[in-house]
Amino acid sequence: MPGNNHLVIFDTTLRDGEQSPGASMTRAEKLRIAKVLEKLRVDVIEAGFAIASQDDFLAVKGIAETIKDSTICSLSRALDKDIDRAAEAVKPAQRSRIHTFIATSPIHMKHKLQMEPEAVIEQAVRAVKRARNHVGDVEFSCEDAGRSELDFLCRIIERAIDAGATTINIPDTVGYAIPSQFGETIRQLLNRIPNADKAIFSVHCHNDLGLAVANSLAAVAQGARQVECTINGLGERAGNASLEEIVMAVRTRQDLFSIDTSIDSRHIVPASRLVSTITGFPVQPNKAIVGANAFAHESGIHQDGVLKHRETYEIMRAEDVGWHTNSLVLGKHSGRNAFRTRMLELGMAFDSDEQLNDAFVRFKELADRKHEIFDEDLQALANDAKERDIPEHFGLVSLRVTSETGVVPRAALVVRVDGAERTVEAEGSGPVDAAFKALEELAQSGATLQLYSVNAITSGTDAQGEVTVRLEKGGRIVNGLGADTDIIIASAKAYIQALNLIFTGVRRQHPQAAEV
């Protein structure tokens, strides 16, 4: 069990983070993120919910087979079939954990579980014992603990620890808690439960009131020694506690927190970029730690102070969290080895020489169009190379648009459909709208466009634009990504990738949707 001065970082980006609408990830994408989390030195990676689907099971199993330096965890309800499936998925891991949960609030027990409190306790005990028969590391969560009665929490947690739980998680499932109240809950649980010293107490806070990080830190101040969090605060509804904010708050305020984490903070920004790119969820510029403005100063007084002595207006060093002051790295004369080396420095490894060669060719093409190549451009290239692993039903061959004052915009595309080239044209309210209408006329997907988002990857008029297209069909939501110096082409690429996901993907059951 970690020492009392160590804060365990439990990352649930691949499980709770994926429950954000549209944030569904492929197995390959999950493995890429897991490798970055391992490099970040995350203690525990919750790789998924093994019972949710065969694809989720295989994703957890694949991560368990690959990751060596982090504990690999699968979520499970307090049901035999869930626990056994989770155990099978994490079995290949060098260090494994089963995380089982049951609801403990009166409203959940009455309306969702339709169980009496004593029956809930007995089911929790059975689940923990069954999990301990499979693994030595078992986490038990009291779902909706934030609205649970304190006396009942004390009873069920004491029994769960006696049954073999090594970590007790107190989730604020609906983001209802206030820091002072939540911290007091943790303090009372640690003081009132006789065997509390036999387990690590953990918190998992949602951000519905914007207090997930504050609640987590209040709990840590009162003795919690594990925080469940996600990269960029990704998660369902308003998200979860942000890993980067938790880690840097504890590290920066050592005068208040006599603990620290094992996180190698230099990999925070690369991890943030990777998760943002894969999920299609942009990071807001003023986001703490990882936002583009996090270390920017416009005020003349601030700029003068920072130039004279950095600590006048900066409480952290940008380079300590992965921001590079020398972000201009490569140009058209750079060779393949320099390209590969810089990619590895940024935490982007290729799975095959074919992926590397493909990315390098497109790097050269980009360098011919864009004089200065930045780290963000390289991230987009790496992502595009790996996205080509998605089965290609549609592929963009060429695109031509006309847009003129007083004339209805028109787009003409040549699209490869299962290997055969097809030509399609359409008009629209703008060139992007025309291109999308042409693609939809060809695909006849019946999908609804839910989101169209454009972000400049770097500064300057020659910057690549990164486009996210979110489509919904029959309750299934997918994100398509595209990047190019031509924003119309980037948009078409993103729409086509979303179509490929719609046509080739299998809808997975939402992990929390299965019967309890």
Short mmCIF file of C-alpha atoms in Angstrom, two decimals:
data_model
loop_
_atom_site.label_atom_id
_atom_site.label_comp_id
_atom_site.label_asym_id
_atom_site.label_seq_id
_atom_site.Cartn_x
_atom_site.Cartn_y
_atom_site.Cartn_z
CA MET A 1 0.00 0.00 0.00
CA PRO A 2 1.45 3.43 -0.92
CA GLY A 3 2.81 5.58 1.86
CA ASN A 4 0.65 8.24 3.44
CA ASN A 5 2.60 10.97 1.63
CA HIS A 6 1.86 9.53 -1.81
CA LEU A 7 -1.26 10.54 -3.74
CA VAL A 8 -2.40 7.78 -6.10
CA ILE A 9 -3.51 9.08 -9.51
CA PHE A 10 -6.27 6.90 -10.95
CA ASP A 11 -6.92 7.92 -14.55
CA THR A 12 -10.35 7.09 -15.98
CA THR A 13 -10.06 8.87 -19.34
CA LEU A 14 -10.54 5.57 -21.16
CA ARG A 15 -13.67 4.66 -19.18
CA ASP A 16 -15.53 7.64 -17.72
CA GLY A 17 -13.95 10.03 -20.21
CA GLU A 18 -15.25 7.94 -23.08
CA GLN A 19 -18.79 8.40 -21.77
CA SER A 20 -18.75 11.99 -23.07
CA PRO A 21 -21.20 12.11 -26.00
CA GLY A 22 -19.15 11.63 -29.16
CA ALA A 23 -15.92 10.73 -27.33
CA SER A 24 -16.03 7.02 -28.21
CA MET A 25 -12.57 5.66 -29.03
CA THR A 26 -11.35 2.73 -31.07
CA ARG A 27 -9.22 0.02 -29.49
CA ALA A 28 -6.12 1.38 -31.23
CA GLU A 29 -6.85 4.89 -29.94
CA LYS A 30 -7.33 3.63 -26.40
CA LEU A 31 -3.99 1.84 -26.55
CA ARG A 32 -2.26 5.00 -27.80
CA ILE A 33 -3.67 6.97 -24.88
CA ALA A 34 -2.77 4.20 -22.42
CA LYS A 35 0.86 4.31 -23.59
CA VAL A 36 0.97 8.06 -22.99
CA LEU A 37 -0.61 7.60 -19.55
CA GLU A 38 2.09 5.05 -18.74
CA LYS A 39 4.76 7.53 -19.82
CA LEU A 40 3.02 10.11 -17.61
CA ARG A 41 3.52 7.58 -14.77
CA VAL A 42 -0.14 7.29 -13.88
CA ASP A 43 -0.54 4.82 -10.99
CA VAL A 44 -3.80 3.19 -12.13
CA ILE A 45 -5.37 3.20 -15.61
CA GLU A 46 -9.06 2.34 -15.69
CA ALA A 47 -9.01 0.86 -19.17
CA GLY A 48 -12.74 0.31 -19.60
CA PHE A 49 -15.85 -1.60 -18.60
CA ALA A 50 -15.15 -5.15 -19.77
CA ILE A 51 -18.75 -6.38 -19.62
CA ALA A 52 -20.10 -3.48 -21.72
CA SER A 53 -19.20 -5.08 -25.07
CA GLN A 54 -16.77 -7.43 -26.75
CA ASP A 55 -14.89 -4.41 -28.10
CA ASP A 56 -14.53 -2.93 -24.61
CA PHE A 57 -13.34 -6.30 -23.29
CA LEU A 58 -10.71 -6.58 -26.02
CA ALA A 59 -9.58 -2.99 -25.42
CA VAL A 60 -9.04 -3.66 -21.70
CA LYS A 61 -7.30 -6.95 -22.45
CA GLY A 62 -5.05 -5.36 -25.09
CA ILE A 63 -3.99 -2.62 -22.68
CA ALA A 64 -3.38 -5.20 -19.94
CA GLU A 65 -1.10 -7.13 -22.30
CA THR A 66 0.87 -4.02 -23.32
CA ILE A 67 1.23 -1.70 -20.34
CA LYS A 68 3.86 -2.71 -17.78
CA ASP A 69 4.37 0.23 -15.41
CA SER A 70 0.79 1.09 -14.40
CA THR A 71 -1.92 -0.96 -12.69
CA ILE A 72 -4.66 -1.88 -15.18
CA CYS A 73 -8.22 -1.74 -13.91
CA SER A 74 -11.65 -2.70 -15.26
CA LEU A 75 -14.92 -1.40 -13.88
CA SER A 76 -17.68 -3.85 -12.98
CA ARG A 77 -21.05 -3.72 -11.33
CA ALA A 78 -21.55 -5.80 -8.18
CA LEU A 79 -22.61 -8.77 -10.29
CA ASP A 80 -20.87 -12.12 -10.75
CA LYS A 81 -20.85 -11.95 -14.56
CA ASP A 82 -19.36 -8.43 -14.52
CA ILE A 83 -16.63 -9.35 -12.04
CA ASP A 84 -15.65 -12.53 -13.86
CA ARG A 85 -15.49 -10.69 -17.19
CA ALA A 86 -13.38 -7.92 -15.66
CA ALA A 87 -11.02 -10.50 -14.14
CA GLU A 88 -10.56 -12.19 -17.51
CA ALA A 89 -9.82 -8.87 -19.21
CA VAL A 90 -7.16 -7.68 -16.72
CA LYS A 91 -5.57 -11.11 -16.21
CA PRO A 92 -2.59 -10.44 -18.57
CA ALA A 93 -1.57 -7.30 -16.63
CA GLN A 94 1.52 -7.30 -14.45
CA ARG A 95 -0.56 -5.41 -11.87
CA SER A 96 -4.34 -5.66 -12.06
CA ARG A 97 -7.35 -4.27 -10.23
CA ILE A 98 -11.10 -4.86 -10.30
CA HIS A 99 -13.25 -1.83 -9.52
CA THR A 100 -16.74 -2.86 -8.46
CA PHE A 101 -19.55 -0.54 -7.46
CA ILE A 102 -23.14 -0.35 -6.24
CA ALA A 103 -25.41 2.63 -5.57
CA THR A 104 -25.77 3.71 -1.94
CA SER A 105 -27.97 6.83 -1.97
CA PRO A 106 -31.61 6.47 -0.90
CA ILE A 107 -32.86 7.71 -4.27
CA HIS A 108 -30.72 5.21 -6.22
CA MET A 109 -31.48 2.26 -3.93
CA LYS A 110 -35.22 2.94 -4.09
CA HIS A 111 -35.73 3.88 -7.73
CA LYS A 112 -32.81 2.31 -9.64
CA LEU A 113 -31.83 -0.79 -7.69
CA GLN A 114 -35.22 -1.30 -6.02
CA MET A 115 -33.37 -2.93 -3.13
CA GLU A 116 -33.46 -2.54 0.62
CA PRO A 117 -30.29 -1.11 2.24
CA GLU A 118 -29.38 -4.41 3.94
CA ALA A 119 -29.62 -6.24 0.62
CA VAL A 120 -27.32 -3.62 -0.96
CA ILE A 121 -24.73 -4.24 1.76
CA GLU A 122 -24.86 -7.99 1.27
CA GLN A 123 -24.50 -7.66 -2.50
CA ALA A 124 -21.52 -5.35 -2.05
CA VAL A 125 -19.83 -7.85 0.28
CA ARG A 126 -20.42 -10.73 -2.14
CA ALA A 127 -19.01 -8.68 -5.00
CA VAL A 128 -15.85 -7.69 -3.15
CA LYS A 129 -15.22 -11.28 -2.01
CA ARG A 130 -15.69 -12.59 -5.54
CA ALA A 131 -13.34 -9.96 -6.92
CA ARG A 132 -10.71 -10.84 -4.29
CA ASN A 133 -10.85 -14.45 -5.46
CA HIS A 134 -9.52 -13.16 -8.80
CA VAL A 135 -7.13 -10.33 -7.86
CA GLY A 136 -5.42 -8.98 -4.78
CA ASP A 137 -6.29 -5.35 -5.54
CA VAL A 138 -10.02 -4.57 -5.30
CA GLU A 139 -11.64 -1.16 -5.31
CA PHE A 140 -15.18 -0.68 -4.05
CA SER A 141 -17.22 2.41 -4.97
CA CYS A 142 -20.36 3.74 -3.32
CA GLU A 143 -22.15 5.15 -6.34
CA ASP A 144 -23.78 8.53 -5.60
CA ALA A 145 -21.97 8.71 -2.26
CA GLY A 146 -22.36 12.49 -2.38
CA ARG A 147 -26.10 12.06 -1.70
CA SER A 148 -25.80 9.00 0.55
CA GLU A 149 -26.49 8.95 4.28
CA LEU A 150 -23.29 9.04 6.30
CA ASP A 151 -24.31 6.29 8.73
CA PHE A 152 -25.11 3.95 5.85
CA LEU A 153 -21.80 4.76 4.14
CA CYS A 154 -19.94 3.85 7.34
CA ARG A 155 -21.73 0.49 7.57
CA ILE A 156 -21.28 -0.59 3.96
CA ILE A 157 -17.66 0.57 3.75
CA GLU A 158 -16.69 -1.24 6.96
CA ARG A 159 -18.20 -4.45 5.59
CA ALA A 160 -16.51 -3.96 2.19
CA ILE A 161 -13.09 -3.54 3.81
CA ASP A 162 -13.67 -6.64 5.94
CA ALA A 163 -14.54 -8.50 2.71
CA GLY A 164 -11.20 -7.54 1.17
CA ALA A 165 -11.52 -4.13 -0.51
CA THR A 166 -8.13 -2.40 -0.63
CA THR A 167 -9.40 0.92 -1.97
CA ILE A 168 -12.67 2.64 -1.04
CA ASN A 169 -13.93 5.20 -3.54
CA ILE A 170 -16.34 7.99 -2.58
CA PRO A 171 -17.82 9.38 -5.82
CA ASP A 172 -19.73 12.62 -6.14
CA THR A 173 -21.55 10.99 -9.04
CA VAL A 174 -23.83 13.90 -9.94
CA GLY A 175 -21.49 16.76 -9.04
CA TYR A 176 -23.66 17.85 -6.10
CA ALA A 177 -21.05 18.34 -3.38
CA ILE A 178 -19.49 21.56 -2.06
CA PRO A 179 -15.79 21.45 -1.04
CA SER A 180 -16.19 22.12 2.70
CA GLN A 181 -19.02 19.58 2.99
CA PHE A 182 -17.28 16.94 0.85
CA GLY A 183 -14.01 17.28 2.76
CA GLU A 184 -15.92 16.89 6.04
CA THR A 185 -17.55 13.70 4.70
CA ILE A 186 -14.12 12.19 4.03
CA ARG A 187 -12.85 13.25 7.46
CA GLN A 188 -15.83 11.67 9.22
CA LEU A 189 -15.59 8.43 7.26
CA LEU A 190 -11.90 8.07 8.11
CA ASN A 191 -12.58 8.79 11.79
CA ARG A 192 -15.76 6.75 12.24
CA ILE A 193 -15.02 3.55 10.30
CA PRO A 194 -13.04 1.21 12.62
CA ASN A 195 -11.02 -0.45 9.86
CA ALA A 196 -10.50 2.66 7.68
CA ASP A 197 -6.72 2.27 8.09
CA LYS A 198 -6.89 -1.01 6.16
CA ALA A 199 -7.75 0.70 2.83
CA ILE A 200 -6.86 3.72 0.73
CA PHE A 201 -9.71 6.22 0.51
CA SER A 202 -10.36 7.63 -2.94
CA VAL A 203 -12.61 10.28 -4.49
CA HIS A 204 -14.20 10.58 -7.94
CA CYS A 205 -15.79 14.00 -8.47
CA HIS A 206 -17.94 15.23 -11.33
CA ASN A 207 -17.94 18.82 -12.49
CA ASP A 208 -21.64 19.68 -12.78
CA LEU A 209 -21.18 22.73 -10.54
CA GLY A 210 -17.62 23.39 -11.67
CA LEU A 211 -16.24 22.07 -8.37
CA ALA A 212 -14.73 18.68 -9.27
CA VAL A 213 -11.11 19.73 -8.68
CA ALA A 214 -11.97 21.79 -5.60
CA ASN A 215 -13.93 18.91 -4.08
CA SER A 216 -11.11 16.46 -4.83
CA LEU A 217 -8.51 18.70 -3.21
CA ALA A 218 -10.74 19.25 -0.16
CA ALA A 219 -10.93 15.46 0.20
CA VAL A 220 -7.15 15.10 -0.15
CA ALA A 221 -6.67 17.73 2.56
CA GLN A 222 -8.81 15.55 4.86
CA GLY A 223 -6.95 12.31 4.18
CA ALA A 224 -8.05 10.88 0.80
CA ARG A 225 -5.02 9.33 -0.88
CA GLN A 226 -6.36 8.51 -4.34
CA VAL A 227 -8.00 10.87 -6.84
CA GLU A 228 -9.88 9.59 -9.87
CA CYS A 229 -9.52 12.03 -12.72
CA THR A 230 -9.22 12.41 -16.49
CA ILE A 231 -7.03 14.20 -19.01
CA ASN A 232 -8.57 17.61 -19.81
CA GLY A 233 -11.36 16.85 -17.33
CA LEU A 234 -13.08 14.72 -19.99
CA GLY A 235 -16.21 12.89 -18.87
CA GLU A 236 -19.95 12.60 -19.14
CA ARG A 237 -22.10 15.71 -18.68
CA ALA A 238 -19.79 18.51 -17.43
CA GLY A 239 -16.83 16.16 -17.03
CA ASN A 240 -14.57 14.93 -14.23
CA ALA A 241 -11.79 16.36 -12.12
CA SER A 242 -8.92 17.32 -14.40
CA LEU A 243 -5.77 15.25 -13.89
CA GLU A 244 -3.42 18.08 -14.82
CA GLU A 245 -5.07 20.49 -12.36
CA ILE A 246 -5.02 18.00 -9.48
CA VAL A 247 -1.37 17.09 -10.04
CA MET A 248 -0.10 20.65 -10.40
CA ALA A 249 -2.22 22.02 -7.55
CA VAL A 250 -0.75 19.48 -5.14
CA ARG A 251 2.78 19.97 -6.48
CA THR A 252 2.61 23.77 -6.52
CA ARG A 253 1.08 24.11 -3.06
CA GLN A 254 3.41 21.89 -1.07
CA ASP A 255 2.96 24.35 1.78
CA LEU A 256 -0.60 23.03 2.16
CA PHE A 257 -0.35 19.46 0.83
CA SER A 258 2.38 17.38 2.45
CA ILE A 259 2.03 14.79 -0.33
CA ASP A 260 2.92 14.44 -4.00
CA THR A 261 2.22 12.20 -6.98
CA SER A 262 4.49 10.09 -9.18
CA ILE A 263 3.37 11.95 -12.32
CA ASP A 264 6.06 13.05 -14.77
CA SER A 265 4.43 16.40 -15.47
CA ARG A 266 6.55 17.05 -18.60
CA HIS A 267 4.16 14.75 -20.49
CA ILE A 268 0.97 16.56 -19.45
CA VAL A 269 0.64 18.81 -22.52
CA PRO A 270 1.38 16.01 -25.05
CA ALA A 271 -1.20 13.82 -23.28
CA SER A 272 -3.73 16.66 -23.39
CA ARG A 273 -3.19 17.20 -27.11
CA LEU A 274 -3.48 13.52 -27.90
CA VAL A 275 -6.77 13.10 -26.00
CA SER A 276 -8.15 16.28 -27.57
CA THR A 277 -7.23 15.14 -31.07
CA ILE A 278 -8.59 11.61 -30.69
CA THR A 279 -11.87 12.63 -29.07
CA GLY A 280 -12.43 15.79 -31.10
CA PHE A 281 -12.95 17.80 -27.91
CA PRO A 282 -10.87 21.01 -28.25
CA VAL A 283 -9.15 22.42 -25.18
CA GLN A 284 -10.44 25.91 -24.40
CA PRO A 285 -7.66 28.53 -24.63
CA ASN A 286 -8.05 29.63 -21.00
CA LYS A 287 -8.03 26.06 -19.61
CA ALA A 288 -5.67 25.83 -16.65
CA ILE A 289 -2.29 24.17 -17.30
CA VAL A 290 -2.97 22.95 -20.88
CA GLY A 291 -4.87 25.84 -22.51
CA ALA A 292 -3.07 27.91 -25.15
CA ASN A 293 -3.28 30.99 -22.91
CA ALA A 294 -2.25 29.26 -19.69
CA PHE A 295 1.21 30.86 -19.75
CA ALA A 296 0.46 33.85 -21.99
CA HIS A 297 0.71 37.44 -20.73
CA GLU A 298 -0.81 40.40 -22.56
CA SER A 299 -0.82 43.02 -19.81
CA GLY A 300 2.23 45.25 -20.11
CA ILE A 301 2.72 45.21 -16.35
CA HIS A 302 2.61 41.40 -16.30
CA GLN A 303 4.97 41.09 -19.27
CA ASP A 304 7.46 43.46 -17.64
CA GLY A 305 7.31 41.53 -14.36
CA VAL A 306 7.78 38.13 -16.00
CA LEU A 307 10.75 39.36 -18.03
CA LYS A 308 12.40 40.72 -14.89
CA HIS A 309 11.60 37.71 -12.69
CA ARG A 310 9.34 34.88 -13.89
CA GLU A 311 7.83 34.16 -10.47
CA THR A 312 6.28 37.63 -10.24
CA TYR A 313 3.31 36.38 -12.30
CA GLU A 314 3.91 32.68 -12.95
CA ILE A 315 3.51 30.03 -10.26
CA MET A 316 4.70 27.17 -12.51
CA ARG A 317 7.22 26.80 -15.31
CA ALA A 318 5.61 26.14 -18.68
CA GLU A 319 8.30 23.61 -19.58
CA ASP A 320 7.53 21.61 -16.41
CA VAL A 321 4.13 20.63 -17.82
CA GLY A 322 5.32 20.00 -21.38
CA TRP A 323 5.13 23.37 -23.10
CA HIS A 324 8.15 23.88 -25.36
CA THR A 325 9.65 27.31 -25.78
CA ASN A 326 11.36 26.13 -28.97
CA SER A 327 8.21 24.77 -30.62
CA LEU A 328 9.46 25.58 -34.15
CA VAL A 329 11.19 22.30 -34.83
CA LEU A 330 11.32 21.16 -38.44
CA GLY A 331 11.28 22.37 -42.02
CA LYS A 332 11.25 21.12 -45.60
CA HIS A 333 14.93 20.12 -45.46
CA SER A 334 14.55 17.96 -42.35
CA GLY A 335 15.24 14.26 -42.80
CA ARG A 336 13.31 11.15 -41.82
CA ASN A 337 15.44 10.49 -38.74
CA ALA A 338 14.99 14.04 -37.40
CA PHE A 339 11.26 13.71 -38.03
CA ARG A 340 11.01 10.38 -36.20
CA THR A 341 13.20 11.61 -33.30
CA ARG A 342 11.07 14.71 -32.76
CA MET A 343 7.90 12.62 -32.90
CA LEU A 344 9.27 10.34 -30.18
CA GLU A 345 10.22 13.37 -28.05
CA LEU A 346 6.59 14.47 -28.30
CA GLY A 347 5.38 11.03 -27.22
CA MET A 348 4.21 9.95 -30.67
CA ALA A 349 5.49 6.53 -31.70
CA PHE A 350 4.40 4.76 -34.88
CA ASP A 351 3.17 1.18 -34.87
CA SER A 352 4.88 0.34 -38.16
CA ASP A 353 7.37 1.65 -40.73
CA GLU A 354 4.45 2.06 -43.10
CA GLN A 355 2.78 4.53 -40.71
CA LEU A 356 6.07 6.39 -40.27
CA ASN A 357 6.68 6.60 -44.00
CA ASP A 358 3.13 7.76 -44.66
CA ALA A 359 3.40 10.50 -42.03
CA PHE A 360 6.83 11.58 -43.34
CA VAL A 361 5.56 11.91 -46.91
CA ARG A 362 2.69 14.10 -45.71
CA PHE A 363 5.13 16.09 -43.55
CA LYS A 364 7.13 16.91 -46.69
CA GLU A 365 3.94 17.87 -48.53
CA LEU A 366 2.95 20.14 -45.65
CA ALA A 367 6.42 21.71 -45.50
CA ASP A 368 6.10 22.68 -49.17
CA ARG A 369 2.87 24.55 -48.38
CA LYS A 370 3.68 25.83 -44.88
CA HIS A 371 7.08 27.34 -44.18
CA GLU A 372 7.14 26.76 -40.43
CA ILE A 373 6.23 23.37 -38.93
CA PHE A 374 5.26 23.37 -35.25
CA ASP A 375 4.76 20.58 -32.70
CA GLU A 376 0.99 20.91 -33.10
CA ASP A 377 1.34 20.25 -36.85
CA LEU A 378 3.30 17.09 -36.11
CA GLN A 379 0.58 15.89 -33.70
CA ALA A 380 -2.02 16.32 -36.46
CA LEU A 381 0.15 14.41 -38.94
CA ALA A 382 0.64 11.53 -36.49
CA ASN A 383 -3.05 11.33 -35.79
CA ASP A 384 -3.91 11.34 -39.49
CA ALA A 385 -1.46 8.51 -40.13
CA LYS A 386 -3.00 6.37 -37.42
CA GLU A 387 -6.57 7.21 -38.44
CA ARG A 388 -5.86 5.56 -41.76
CA ASP A 389 -6.17 2.26 -39.91
CA ILE A 390 -9.94 2.86 -39.89
CA PRO A 391 -11.56 0.76 -42.68
CA GLU A 392 -12.00 3.14 -45.62
CA HIS A 393 -15.42 2.92 -47.24
CA PHE A 394 -15.10 6.49 -48.54
CA GLY A 395 -11.92 8.35 -49.50
CA LEU A 396 -11.38 11.88 -50.81
CA VAL A 397 -9.68 12.00 -54.20
CA SER A 398 -10.20 15.64 -55.14
CA LEU A 399 -12.36 18.64 -54.26
CA ARG A 400 -13.20 21.80 -56.17
CA VAL A 401 -15.36 24.62 -54.81
CA THR A 402 -16.60 27.89 -56.28
CA SER A 403 -17.59 30.75 -54.02
CA GLU A 404 -18.27 34.20 -55.39
CA THR A 405 -20.27 37.22 -54.25
CA GLY A 406 -23.81 36.96 -55.57
CA VAL A 407 -23.36 33.35 -56.75
CA VAL A 408 -24.56 30.24 -54.91
CA PRO A 409 -21.50 28.30 -53.68
CA ARG A 410 -20.92 24.94 -55.34
CA ALA A 411 -18.71 21.96 -54.55
CA ALA A 412 -17.59 19.18 -56.87
CA LEU A 413 -15.91 16.15 -55.31
CA VAL A 414 -14.32 12.98 -56.60
CA VAL A 415 -14.73 10.34 -53.89
CA ARG A 416 -13.43 6.79 -53.81
CA VAL A 417 -16.26 4.47 -52.72
CA ASP A 418 -15.05 0.93 -52.00
CA GLY A 419 -12.23 1.46 -54.48
CA ALA A 420 -14.30 2.94 -57.32
CA GLU A 421 -14.20 6.68 -58.04
CA ARG A 422 -17.48 8.59 -58.01
CA THR A 423 -18.13 12.23 -58.88
CA VAL A 424 -20.73 14.28 -57.06
CA GLU A 425 -21.73 17.96 -56.99
CA ALA A 426 -24.00 20.07 -54.79
CA GLU A 427 -24.85 23.66 -53.91
CA GLY A 428 -24.97 25.11 -50.40
CA SER A 429 -25.09 28.24 -48.32
CA GLY A 430 -21.29 28.21 -48.27
CA PRO A 431 -18.46 26.05 -49.65
CA VAL A 432 -18.36 23.80 -46.57
CA ASP A 433 -22.14 23.34 -46.62
CA ALA A 434 -21.97 22.53 -50.34
CA ALA A 435 -19.21 19.96 -49.77
CA PHE A 436 -21.14 18.30 -46.94
CA LYS A 437 -24.34 18.16 -48.98
CA ALA A 438 -22.45 16.56 -51.87
CA LEU A 439 -20.96 13.93 -49.57
CA GLU A 440 -24.31 13.19 -47.99
CA GLU A 441 -25.95 12.91 -51.40
CA LEU A 442 -23.36 10.28 -52.27
CA ALA A 443 -23.36 8.42 -48.95
CA GLN A 444 -27.10 8.60 -48.12
CA SER A 445 -26.12 7.97 -44.49
CA GLY A 446 -29.20 9.58 -42.94
CA ALA A 447 -26.93 10.93 -40.18
CA THR A 448 -27.53 14.26 -38.47
CA LEU A 449 -24.72 16.80 -38.17
CA GLN A 450 -24.47 17.66 -34.47
CA LEU A 451 -21.23 19.62 -34.38
CA TYR A 452 -18.93 21.40 -36.82
CA SER A 453 -15.88 22.88 -35.11
CA VAL A 454 -12.80 24.56 -36.59
CA ASN A 455 -9.58 25.28 -34.70
CA ALA A 456 -6.34 26.75 -35.96
CA ILE A 457 -3.60 24.30 -35.00
CA THR A 458 -0.97 27.05 -34.91
CA SER A 459 -0.83 30.80 -35.50
CA GLY A 460 -0.55 32.51 -38.89
CA THR A 461 -2.66 32.57 -42.02
CA ASP A 462 -0.83 29.50 -43.35
CA ALA A 463 -1.76 27.49 -40.24
CA GLN A 464 -3.43 24.13 -40.58
CA GLY A 465 -7.07 24.11 -39.65
CA GLU A 466 -8.26 21.15 -37.57
CA VAL A 467 -11.92 20.33 -38.10
CA THR A 468 -14.18 18.17 -35.96
CA VAL A 469 -17.41 16.82 -37.43
CA ARG A 470 -19.85 15.04 -35.13
CA LEU A 471 -22.54 12.87 -36.72
CA GLU A 472 -25.41 11.06 -35.03
CA LYS A 473 -27.40 8.17 -36.42
CA GLY A 474 -29.78 5.97 -34.49
CA GLY A 475 -28.41 7.09 -31.13
CA ARG A 476 -24.81 6.42 -32.16
CA ILE A 477 -22.47 9.42 -32.13
CA VAL A 478 -19.12 9.57 -33.94
CA ASN A 479 -16.45 12.23 -34.34
CA GLY A 480 -14.55 12.72 -37.57
CA LEU A 481 -11.30 14.70 -37.63
CA GLY A 482 -9.51 16.37 -40.51
CA ALA A 483 -6.53 18.72 -40.79
CA ASP A 484 -5.23 20.73 -43.74
CA THR A 485 -3.99 24.20 -44.60
CA ASP A 486 -7.15 24.44 -46.75
CA ILE A 487 -10.08 24.55 -44.35
CA ILE A 488 -12.55 23.26 -46.97
CA ILE A 489 -10.41 20.17 -47.58
CA ALA A 490 -9.99 19.67 -43.81
CA SER A 491 -13.78 19.84 -43.46
CA ALA A 492 -14.33 17.26 -46.21
CA LYS A 493 -11.72 14.95 -44.64
CA ALA A 494 -13.45 15.21 -41.25
CA TYR A 495 -16.90 14.48 -42.70
CA ILE A 496 -15.56 11.50 -44.66
CA GLN A 497 -13.86 10.07 -41.57
CA ALA A 498 -17.13 10.37 -39.65
CA LEU A 499 -18.95 8.60 -42.48
CA ASN A 500 -16.40 5.78 -42.39
CA LEU A 501 -17.00 5.38 -38.66
CA ILE A 502 -20.77 5.37 -39.20
CA PHE A 503 -20.59 2.75 -41.94
CA THR A 504 -17.99 0.45 -40.36
CA GLY A 505 -18.59 0.85 -36.62
CA VAL A 506 -20.69 -1.30 -34.35
CA ARG A 507 -22.72 0.55 -31.79
CA ARG A 508 -21.57 -0.28 -28.29
CA GLN A 509 -23.87 -0.36 -25.32
CA HIS A 510 -23.29 2.52 -22.95
CA PRO A 511 -21.52 1.02 -19.92
CA GLN A 512 -24.05 2.35 -17.44
CA ALA A 513 -27.04 1.21 -19.52
CA ALA A 514 -26.91 -2.49 -18.69
CA GLU A 515 -29.26 -3.91 -16.05
CA VAL A 516 -28.10 -4.05 -12.47
#
